[in-house]
Amino acid sequence: MLTVINDLHIGVCRKAGTTPESAEALRKHLLSEFYKLLPNSDLLINGDLFDSFAVPITDVLQTYYYLADWLTLGYTLYLARGNHDLSKDSSKVSSFDLLGKLLSRLHPETAVVITKPTRIKYGYVVPHMQNKDLFDAALL
């Protein structure tokens, strides 16, 4: 069985309408709710795991700890890149890419990072594509 979740936006750093305390509380709440979503099945996180290209490293680390522990239960994780994970500057590594590298090194068979259209045992996953032409081509 496969559970699909998307648009978690972990690491959100809201400024408008918040105080530093409420912004921090929101970040912590998103992380704790994410932990509660981890299923007793394989998991596809289908884009926008993080809120932006670079989120606070503490949020990346906590997400890593949650997922690394969850992967020890024998499930497979599919991480599909979302629109917040791309950069025009290829010299920078996104929070998503860092997490993906760490998890796939620890669990090379069960932590699958999807950055291009990929067939998995449950079907075909198309991550965020940079434009409509690339997206349309991925569907063919």
Tab-separated table of N, CA and C in Angstrom:
chain	number	residue	atom	x	y	z
A	1	MET	N	0.849	-1.185	0.000
A	1	MET	CA	0.000	0.000	0.000
A	1	MET	C	0.887	1.238	0.000
A	2	LEU	N	0.410	2.281	-0.633
A	2	LEU	CA	1.130	3.545	-0.727
A	2	LEU	C	0.268	4.670	-0.180
A	3	THR	N	0.833	5.459	0.723
A	3	THR	CA	0.197	6.684	1.195
A	3	THR	C	0.862	7.847	0.483
A	4	VAL	N	0.062	8.801	0.002
A	4	VAL	CA	0.584	9.974	-0.701
A	4	VAL	C	0.220	11.221	0.091
A	5	ILE	N	1.231	12.026	0.385
A	5	ILE	CA	0.999	13.334	1.009
A	5	ILE	C	1.813	14.370	0.247
A	6	ASN	N	1.389	15.598	0.308
A	6	ASN	CA	2.107	16.664	-0.386
A	6	ASN	C	1.849	18.005	0.303
A	7	ASP	N	2.644	18.973	-0.085
A	7	ASP	CA	2.491	20.358	0.387
A	7	ASP	C	2.520	20.482	1.904
A	8	LEU	N	3.494	19.856	2.522
A	8	LEU	CA	3.641	19.943	3.973
A	8	LEU	C	4.230	21.281	4.411
A	9	HIS	N	5.109	21.820	3.621
A	9	HIS	CA	5.723	23.140	3.858
A	9	HIS	C	6.405	23.249	5.223
A	10	ILE	N	7.135	22.192	5.574
A	10	ILE	CA	7.924	22.216	6.802
A	10	ILE	C	8.976	23.319	6.692
A	11	GLY	N	9.228	23.991	7.801
A	11	GLY	CA	10.229	25.054	7.824
A	11	GLY	C	9.684	26.416	7.454
A	12	VAL	N	8.377	26.532	7.428
A	12	VAL	CA	7.754	27.802	7.072
A	12	VAL	C	8.233	28.899	8.020
A	13	CYS	N	8.566	30.043	7.457
A	13	CYS	CA	9.022	31.195	8.254
A	13	CYS	C	8.118	32.384	7.953
A	14	ARG	N	6.964	32.396	8.563
A	14	ARG	CA	6.005	33.479	8.353
A	14	ARG	C	6.428	34.717	9.130
A	15	LYS	N	6.229	35.868	8.523
A	15	LYS	CA	6.545	37.133	9.176
A	15	LYS	C	5.272	37.963	9.392
A	16	ALA	N	4.443	38.032	8.358
A	16	ALA	CA	3.233	38.853	8.437
A	16	ALA	C	2.227	38.228	9.397
A	17	GLY	N	1.691	39.047	10.279
A	17	GLY	CA	0.641	38.612	11.185
A	17	GLY	C	1.109	37.656	12.265
A	18	THR	N	2.414	37.590	12.502
A	18	THR	CA	2.931	36.692	13.530
A	18	THR	C	3.899	37.436	14.440
A	19	THR	N	4.110	36.870	15.586
A	19	THR	CA	5.188	37.305	16.467
A	19	THR	C	6.307	36.278	16.320
A	20	PRO	N	7.502	36.567	16.762
A	20	PRO	CA	8.555	35.535	16.709
A	20	PRO	C	8.119	34.243	17.425
A	21	GLU	N	7.389	34.398	18.516
A	21	GLU	CA	6.944	33.221	19.268
A	21	GLU	C	5.915	32.410	18.483
A	22	SER	N	4.949	33.095	17.849
A	22	SER	CA	3.918	32.358	17.115
A	22	SER	C	4.497	31.747	15.830
A	23	ALA	N	5.452	32.415	15.218
A	23	ALA	CA	6.102	31.852	14.033
A	23	ALA	C	6.859	30.573	14.400
A	24	GLU	N	7.562	30.591	15.516
A	24	GLU	CA	8.278	29.407	16.003
A	24	GLU	C	7.293	28.298	16.364
A	25	ALA	N	6.185	28.657	16.985
A	25	ALA	CA	5.167	27.661	17.344
A	25	ALA	C	4.591	26.997	16.094
A	26	LEU	N	4.392	27.764	15.029
A	26	LEU	CA	3.889	27.209	13.774
A	26	LEU	C	4.888	26.209	13.199
A	27	ARG	N	6.155	26.563	13.165
A	27	ARG	CA	7.183	25.643	12.656
A	27	ARG	C	7.189	24.347	13.455
A	28	LYS	N	7.144	24.437	14.753
A	28	LYS	CA	7.159	23.239	15.602
A	28	LYS	C	5.888	22.414	15.415
A	29	HIS	N	4.772	23.083	15.259
A	29	HIS	CA	3.499	22.391	15.052
A	29	HIS	C	3.531	21.595	13.741
A	30	LEU	N	4.036	22.210	12.676
A	30	LEU	CA	4.103	21.507	11.393
A	30	LEU	C	4.959	20.251	11.498
A	31	LEU	N	6.075	20.342	12.212
A	31	LEU	CA	6.932	19.170	12.381
A	31	LEU	C	6.242	18.073	13.175
A	32	SER	N	5.586	18.439	14.254
A	32	SER	CA	4.934	17.406	15.065
A	32	SER	C	3.761	16.780	14.302
A	33	GLU	N	3.047	17.561	13.520
A	33	GLU	CA	1.949	17.017	12.718
A	33	GLU	C	2.481	16.116	11.607
A	34	PHE	N	3.624	16.478	11.040
A	34	PHE	CA	4.249	15.630	10.020
A	34	PHE	C	4.554	14.255	10.610
A	35	TYR	N	5.123	14.232	11.786
A	35	TYR	CA	5.451	12.964	12.439
A	35	TYR	C	4.201	12.090	12.594
A	36	LYS	N	3.086	12.700	12.933
A	36	LYS	CA	1.836	11.958	13.107
A	36	LYS	C	1.304	11.397	11.791
A	37	LEU	N	1.716	11.989	10.660
A	37	LEU	CA	1.251	11.531	9.348
A	37	LEU	C	2.005	10.309	8.842
A	38	LEU	N	3.144	9.989	9.429
A	38	LEU	CA	3.930	8.871	8.917
A	38	LEU	C	3.115	7.588	9.024
A	39	PRO	N	2.890	6.927	7.877
A	39	PRO	CA	1.945	5.806	7.841
A	39	PRO	C	2.601	4.456	8.132
A	40	ASN	N	1.761	3.468	8.258
A	40	ASN	CA	2.204	2.079	8.319
A	40	ASN	C	2.116	1.493	6.914
A	41	SER	N	2.781	2.159	5.993
A	41	SER	CA	2.801	1.745	4.589
A	41	SER	C	3.935	2.503	3.915
A	42	ASP	N	4.190	2.175	2.657
A	42	ASP	CA	5.126	2.973	1.876
A	42	ASP	C	4.556	4.381	1.757
A	43	LEU	N	5.431	5.343	1.480
A	43	LEU	CA	5.027	6.753	1.483
A	43	LEU	C	5.614	7.484	0.290
A	44	LEU	N	4.767	8.236	-0.399
A	44	LEU	CA	5.205	9.178	-1.429
A	44	LEU	C	4.938	10.577	-0.912
A	45	ILE	N	6.000	11.358	-0.750
A	45	ILE	CA	5.842	12.781	-0.450
A	45	ILE	C	5.973	13.473	-1.793
A	46	ASN	N	4.847	13.939	-2.295
A	46	ASN	CA	4.745	14.391	-3.672
A	46	ASN	C	4.886	15.908	-3.790
A	47	GLY	N	6.033	16.409	-3.405
A	47	GLY	CA	6.342	17.822	-3.601
A	47	GLY	C	6.088	18.694	-2.395
A	48	ASP	N	6.916	19.698	-2.288
A	48	ASP	CA	6.825	20.743	-1.261
A	48	ASP	C	6.824	20.190	0.161
A	49	LEU	N	7.732	19.260	0.408
A	49	LEU	CA	7.968	18.814	1.778
A	49	LEU	C	8.394	20.014	2.614
A	50	PHE	N	9.283	20.832	2.050
A	50	PHE	CA	9.739	22.042	2.732
A	50	PHE	C	9.084	23.266	2.109
A	51	ASP	N	9.059	24.344	2.877
A	51	ASP	CA	8.367	25.565	2.446
A	51	ASP	C	9.161	26.375	1.436
A	52	SER	N	10.469	26.207	1.429
A	52	SER	CA	11.285	26.977	0.499
A	52	SER	C	12.554	26.208	0.180
A	53	PHE	N	13.332	26.760	-0.718
A	53	PHE	CA	14.580	26.135	-1.149
A	53	PHE	C	15.490	25.848	0.040
A	54	ALA	N	15.575	26.778	0.971
A	54	ALA	CA	16.413	26.614	2.154
A	54	ALA	C	15.591	26.943	3.393
A	55	VAL	N	15.373	25.937	4.229
A	55	VAL	CA	14.643	26.124	5.480
A	55	VAL	C	15.633	25.997	6.635
A	56	PRO	N	15.220	26.378	7.823
A	56	PRO	CA	16.136	26.249	8.970
A	56	PRO	C	16.688	24.823	9.086
A	57	ILE	N	17.987	24.712	9.276
A	57	ILE	CA	18.635	23.407	9.327
A	57	ILE	C	18.075	22.548	10.459
A	58	THR	N	17.600	23.173	11.518
A	58	THR	CA	16.989	22.394	12.605
A	58	THR	C	15.761	21.640	12.105
A	59	ASP	N	15.003	22.243	11.185
A	59	ASP	CA	13.828	21.576	10.631
A	59	ASP	C	14.227	20.441	9.688
A	60	VAL	N	15.293	20.654	8.917
A	60	VAL	CA	15.795	19.588	8.043
A	60	VAL	C	16.250	18.407	8.899
A	61	LEU	N	16.997	18.693	9.950
A	61	LEU	CA	17.492	17.625	10.811
A	61	LEU	C	16.361	16.860	11.495
A	62	GLN	N	15.363	17.567	12.006
A	62	GLN	CA	14.255	16.874	12.661
A	62	GLN	C	13.486	16.026	11.661
A	63	THR	N	13.291	16.535	10.451
A	63	THR	CA	12.628	15.761	9.400
A	63	THR	C	13.447	14.520	9.076
A	64	TYR	N	14.758	14.695	9.001
A	64	TYR	CA	15.658	13.561	8.761
A	64	TYR	C	15.505	12.515	9.865
A	65	TYR	N	15.537	12.937	11.110
A	65	TYR	CA	15.412	11.984	12.218
A	65	TYR	C	14.098	11.206	12.133
A	66	TYR	N	12.997	11.911	11.897
A	66	TYR	CA	11.699	11.251	11.792
A	66	TYR	C	11.702	10.211	10.663
A	67	LEU	N	12.172	10.629	9.475
A	67	LEU	CA	12.124	9.729	8.326
A	67	LEU	C	13.138	8.596	8.441
A	68	ALA	N	14.322	8.871	8.959
A	68	ALA	CA	15.330	7.813	9.122
A	68	ALA	C	14.821	6.745	10.086
A	69	ASP	N	14.208	7.161	11.178
A	69	ASP	CA	13.640	6.197	12.128
A	69	ASP	C	12.494	5.414	11.488
A	70	TRP	N	11.626	6.101	10.753
A	70	TRP	CA	10.493	5.465	10.099
A	70	TRP	C	10.976	4.434	9.066
A	71	LEU	N	12.040	4.753	8.340
A	71	LEU	CA	12.562	3.832	7.333
A	71	LEU	C	13.083	2.531	7.943
A	72	THR	N	13.482	2.555	9.189
A	72	THR	CA	13.947	1.322	9.832
A	72	THR	C	12.811	0.319	10.037
A	73	LEU	N	11.575	0.753	9.862
A	73	LEU	CA	10.420	-0.149	9.999
A	73	LEU	C	10.211	-1.000	8.748
A	74	GLY	N	10.999	-0.734	7.689
A	74	GLY	CA	10.933	-1.556	6.490
A	74	GLY	C	10.095	-1.003	5.353
A	75	TYR	N	9.645	0.229	5.478
A	75	TYR	CA	8.842	0.845	4.420
A	75	TYR	C	9.749	1.531	3.401
A	76	THR	N	9.160	1.880	2.264
A	76	THR	CA	9.880	2.624	1.231
A	76	THR	C	9.349	4.048	1.189
A	77	LEU	N	10.275	4.980	1.074
A	77	LEU	CA	9.955	6.401	0.971
A	77	LEU	C	10.297	6.875	-0.423
A	78	TYR	N	9.347	7.547	-1.055
A	78	TYR	CA	9.566	8.192	-2.335
A	78	TYR	C	9.446	9.691	-2.099
A	79	LEU	N	10.513	10.424	-2.360
A	79	LEU	CA	10.516	11.882	-2.197
A	79	LEU	C	10.532	12.515	-3.571
A	80	ALA	N	9.433	13.118	-3.988
A	80	ALA	CA	9.363	13.777	-5.294
A	80	ALA	C	9.608	15.274	-5.111
A	81	ARG	N	10.470	15.802	-5.946
A	81	ARG	CA	10.828	17.228	-5.875
A	81	ARG	C	9.622	18.094	-6.222
A	82	GLY	N	9.449	19.167	-5.460
A	82	GLY	CA	8.383	20.138	-5.704
A	82	GLY	C	8.940	21.443	-6.248
A	83	ASN	N	8.067	22.387	-6.514
A	83	ASN	CA	8.498	23.651	-7.107
A	83	ASN	C	9.368	24.484	-6.166
A	84	HIS	N	9.281	24.257	-4.872
A	84	HIS	CA	10.085	25.028	-3.923
A	84	HIS	C	11.509	24.497	-3.811
A	85	ASP	N	11.795	23.398	-4.498
A	85	ASP	CA	13.093	22.746	-4.358
A	85	ASP	C	14.061	23.039	-5.494
A	86	LEU	N	13.662	23.859	-6.433
A	86	LEU	CA	14.509	24.167	-7.580
A	86	LEU	C	15.220	25.498	-7.394
A	87	SER	N	16.394	25.596	-8.005
A	87	SER	CA	17.143	26.847	-7.978
A	87	SER	C	17.742	27.081	-9.346
A	88	LYS	N	17.849	28.330	-9.717
A	88	LYS	CA	18.527	28.672	-10.965
A	88	LYS	C	20.042	28.600	-10.789
A	89	ASP	N	20.495	28.547	-9.552
A	89	ASP	CA	21.918	28.492	-9.231
A	89	ASP	C	22.276	27.053	-8.854
A	90	SER	N	22.886	26.333	-9.777
A	90	SER	CA	23.181	24.918	-9.539
A	90	SER	C	24.296	24.702	-8.521
A	91	SER	N	24.902	25.778	-8.031
A	91	SER	CA	25.962	25.612	-7.031
A	91	SER	C	25.388	25.456	-5.623
A	92	LYS	N	24.089	25.635	-5.481
A	92	LYS	CA	23.459	25.544	-4.167
A	92	LYS	C	22.649	24.261	-4.052
A	93	VAL	N	22.633	23.711	-2.856
A	93	VAL	CA	21.881	22.494	-2.578
A	93	VAL	C	20.661	22.874	-1.747
A	94	SER	N	19.504	22.448	-2.187
A	94	SER	CA	18.274	22.763	-1.452
A	94	SER	C	18.171	21.899	-0.203
A	95	SER	N	17.315	22.319	0.708
A	95	SER	CA	17.028	21.519	1.892
A	95	SER	C	16.493	20.149	1.482
A	96	PHE	N	15.656	20.113	0.458
A	96	PHE	CA	15.110	18.862	-0.065
A	96	PHE	C	16.223	17.943	-0.559
A	97	ASP	N	17.142	18.504	-1.355
A	97	ASP	CA	18.225	17.687	-1.904
A	97	ASP	C	19.163	17.188	-0.806
A	98	LEU	N	19.437	18.025	0.183
A	98	LEU	CA	20.266	17.595	1.308
A	98	LEU	C	19.601	16.428	2.034
A	99	LEU	N	18.331	16.569	2.355
A	99	LEU	CA	17.606	15.497	3.028
A	99	LEU	C	17.620	14.223	2.185
A	100	GLY	N	17.357	14.371	0.901
A	100	GLY	CA	17.347	13.210	0.013
A	100	GLY	C	18.688	12.500	-0.030
A	101	LYS	N	19.767	13.252	-0.098
A	101	LYS	CA	21.117	12.650	-0.112
A	101	LYS	C	21.391	11.901	1.189
A	102	LEU	N	21.046	12.511	2.312
A	102	LEU	CA	21.290	11.869	3.606
A	102	LEU	C	20.492	10.577	3.746
A	103	LEU	N	19.208	10.632	3.412
A	103	LEU	CA	18.355	9.450	3.563
A	103	LEU	C	18.741	8.342	2.590
A	104	SER	N	19.033	8.703	1.338
A	104	SER	CA	19.357	7.663	0.359
A	104	SER	C	20.727	7.041	0.630
A	105	ARG	N	21.601	7.764	1.299
A	105	ARG	CA	22.879	7.165	1.684
A	105	ARG	C	22.672	6.162	2.829
A	106	LEU	N	21.812	6.499	3.756
A	106	LEU	CA	21.529	5.628	4.888
A	106	LEU	C	20.683	4.424	4.468
A	107	HIS	N	19.733	4.656	3.565
A	107	HIS	CA	18.796	3.612	3.117
A	107	HIS	C	18.745	3.611	1.581
A	108	PRO	N	19.802	3.142	0.917
A	108	PRO	CA	19.850	3.264	-0.548
A	108	PRO	C	18.744	2.513	-1.289
A	109	GLU	N	18.203	1.469	-0.703
A	109	GLU	CA	17.167	0.692	-1.388
A	109	GLU	C	15.760	1.203	-1.113
A	110	THR	N	15.579	1.930	-0.018
A	110	THR	CA	14.218	2.275	0.397
A	110	THR	C	13.958	3.772	0.513
A	111	ALA	N	14.944	4.601	0.249
A	111	ALA	CA	14.734	6.054	0.212
A	111	ALA	C	15.022	6.500	-1.218
A	112	VAL	N	13.965	6.734	-1.973
A	112	VAL	CA	14.066	7.020	-3.399
A	112	VAL	C	13.747	8.497	-3.629
A	113	VAL	N	14.713	9.228	-4.159
A	113	VAL	CA	14.528	10.650	-4.454
A	113	VAL	C	14.174	10.778	-5.927
A	114	ILE	N	13.052	11.441	-6.194
A	114	ILE	CA	12.542	11.548	-7.564
A	114	ILE	C	12.693	12.987	-8.040
A	115	THR	N	13.612	13.192	-8.975
A	115	THR	CA	13.864	14.529	-9.532
A	115	THR	C	13.531	14.596	-11.020
A	116	LYS	N	13.169	13.463	-11.597
A	116	LYS	CA	12.729	13.403	-12.994
A	116	LYS	C	11.615	12.372	-13.067
A	117	PRO	N	10.817	12.389	-14.112
A	117	PRO	CA	9.722	11.423	-14.203
A	117	PRO	C	10.249	9.997	-14.010
A	118	THR	N	9.585	9.262	-13.113
A	118	THR	CA	10.086	7.959	-12.689
A	118	THR	C	8.936	6.981	-12.491
A	119	ARG	N	9.140	5.760	-12.965
A	119	ARG	CA	8.175	4.695	-12.703
A	119	ARG	C	8.579	4.016	-11.399
A	120	ILE	N	7.615	3.910	-10.483
A	120	ILE	CA	7.811	3.165	-9.245
A	120	ILE	C	6.835	1.998	-9.266
A	121	LYS	N	6.895	1.136	-8.296
A	121	LYS	CA	6.033	-0.055	-8.344
A	121	LYS	C	4.549	0.272	-8.250
A	122	TYR	N	4.217	1.494	-7.839
A	122	TYR	CA	2.811	1.895	-7.707
A	122	TYR	C	2.296	2.681	-8.910
A	123	GLY	N	3.179	3.068	-9.806
A	123	GLY	CA	2.765	3.876	-10.948
A	123	GLY	C	3.881	4.794	-11.400
A	124	TYR	N	3.492	5.900	-11.980
A	124	TYR	CA	4.428	6.833	-12.599
A	124	TYR	C	4.368	8.147	-11.839
A	125	VAL	N	5.525	8.647	-11.395
A	125	VAL	CA	5.582	9.879	-10.613
A	125	VAL	C	6.260	10.959	-11.442
A	126	VAL	N	5.578	12.084	-11.590
A	126	VAL	CA	6.152	13.238	-12.274
A	126	VAL	C	6.394	14.313	-11.223
A	127	PRO	N	7.659	14.609	-10.926
A	127	PRO	CA	7.936	15.682	-9.973
A	127	PRO	C	7.671	17.029	-10.636
A	128	HIS	N	7.875	18.092	-9.892
A	128	HIS	CA	7.703	19.419	-10.487
A	128	HIS	C	8.632	19.566	-11.685
A	129	MET	N	8.075	20.044	-12.773
A	129	MET	CA	8.861	20.301	-13.984
A	129	MET	C	8.974	21.811	-14.156
A	130	GLN	N	10.070	22.271	-14.741
A	130	GLN	CA	10.345	23.702	-14.797
A	130	GLN	C	9.415	24.482	-15.714
A	131	ASN	N	8.741	23.805	-16.637
A	131	ASN	CA	7.790	24.507	-17.497
A	131	ASN	C	6.772	23.509	-18.059
A	132	LYS	N	5.744	24.043	-18.700
A	132	LYS	CA	4.651	23.216	-19.210
A	132	LYS	C	5.114	22.258	-20.301
A	133	ASP	N	6.030	22.690	-21.168
A	133	ASP	CA	6.511	21.805	-22.229
A	133	ASP	C	7.192	20.564	-21.642
A	134	LEU	N	8.015	20.762	-20.617
A	134	LEU	CA	8.665	19.619	-19.969
A	134	LEU	C	7.651	18.719	-19.280
A	135	PHE	N	6.651	19.342	-18.666
A	135	PHE	CA	5.597	18.563	-18.015
A	135	PHE	C	4.823	17.742	-19.046
A	136	ASP	N	4.427	18.383	-20.145
A	136	ASP	CA	3.685	17.667	-21.192
A	136	ASP	C	4.513	16.524	-21.752
A	137	ALA	N	5.811	16.737	-21.959
A	137	ALA	CA	6.682	15.684	-22.469
A	137	ALA	C	6.785	14.525	-21.485
A	138	ALA	N	6.750	14.821	-20.215
A	138	ALA	CA	6.849	13.772	-19.189
A	138	ALA	C	5.615	12.876	-19.196
A	139	LEU	N	4.505	13.385	-19.684
A	139	LEU	CA	3.265	12.615	-19.704
A	139	LEU	C	3.183	11.661	-20.887
A	140	LEU	N	4.043	11.844	-21.864
A	140	LEU	CA	3.990	10.989	-23.061
A	140	LEU	C	4.608	9.638	-22.828
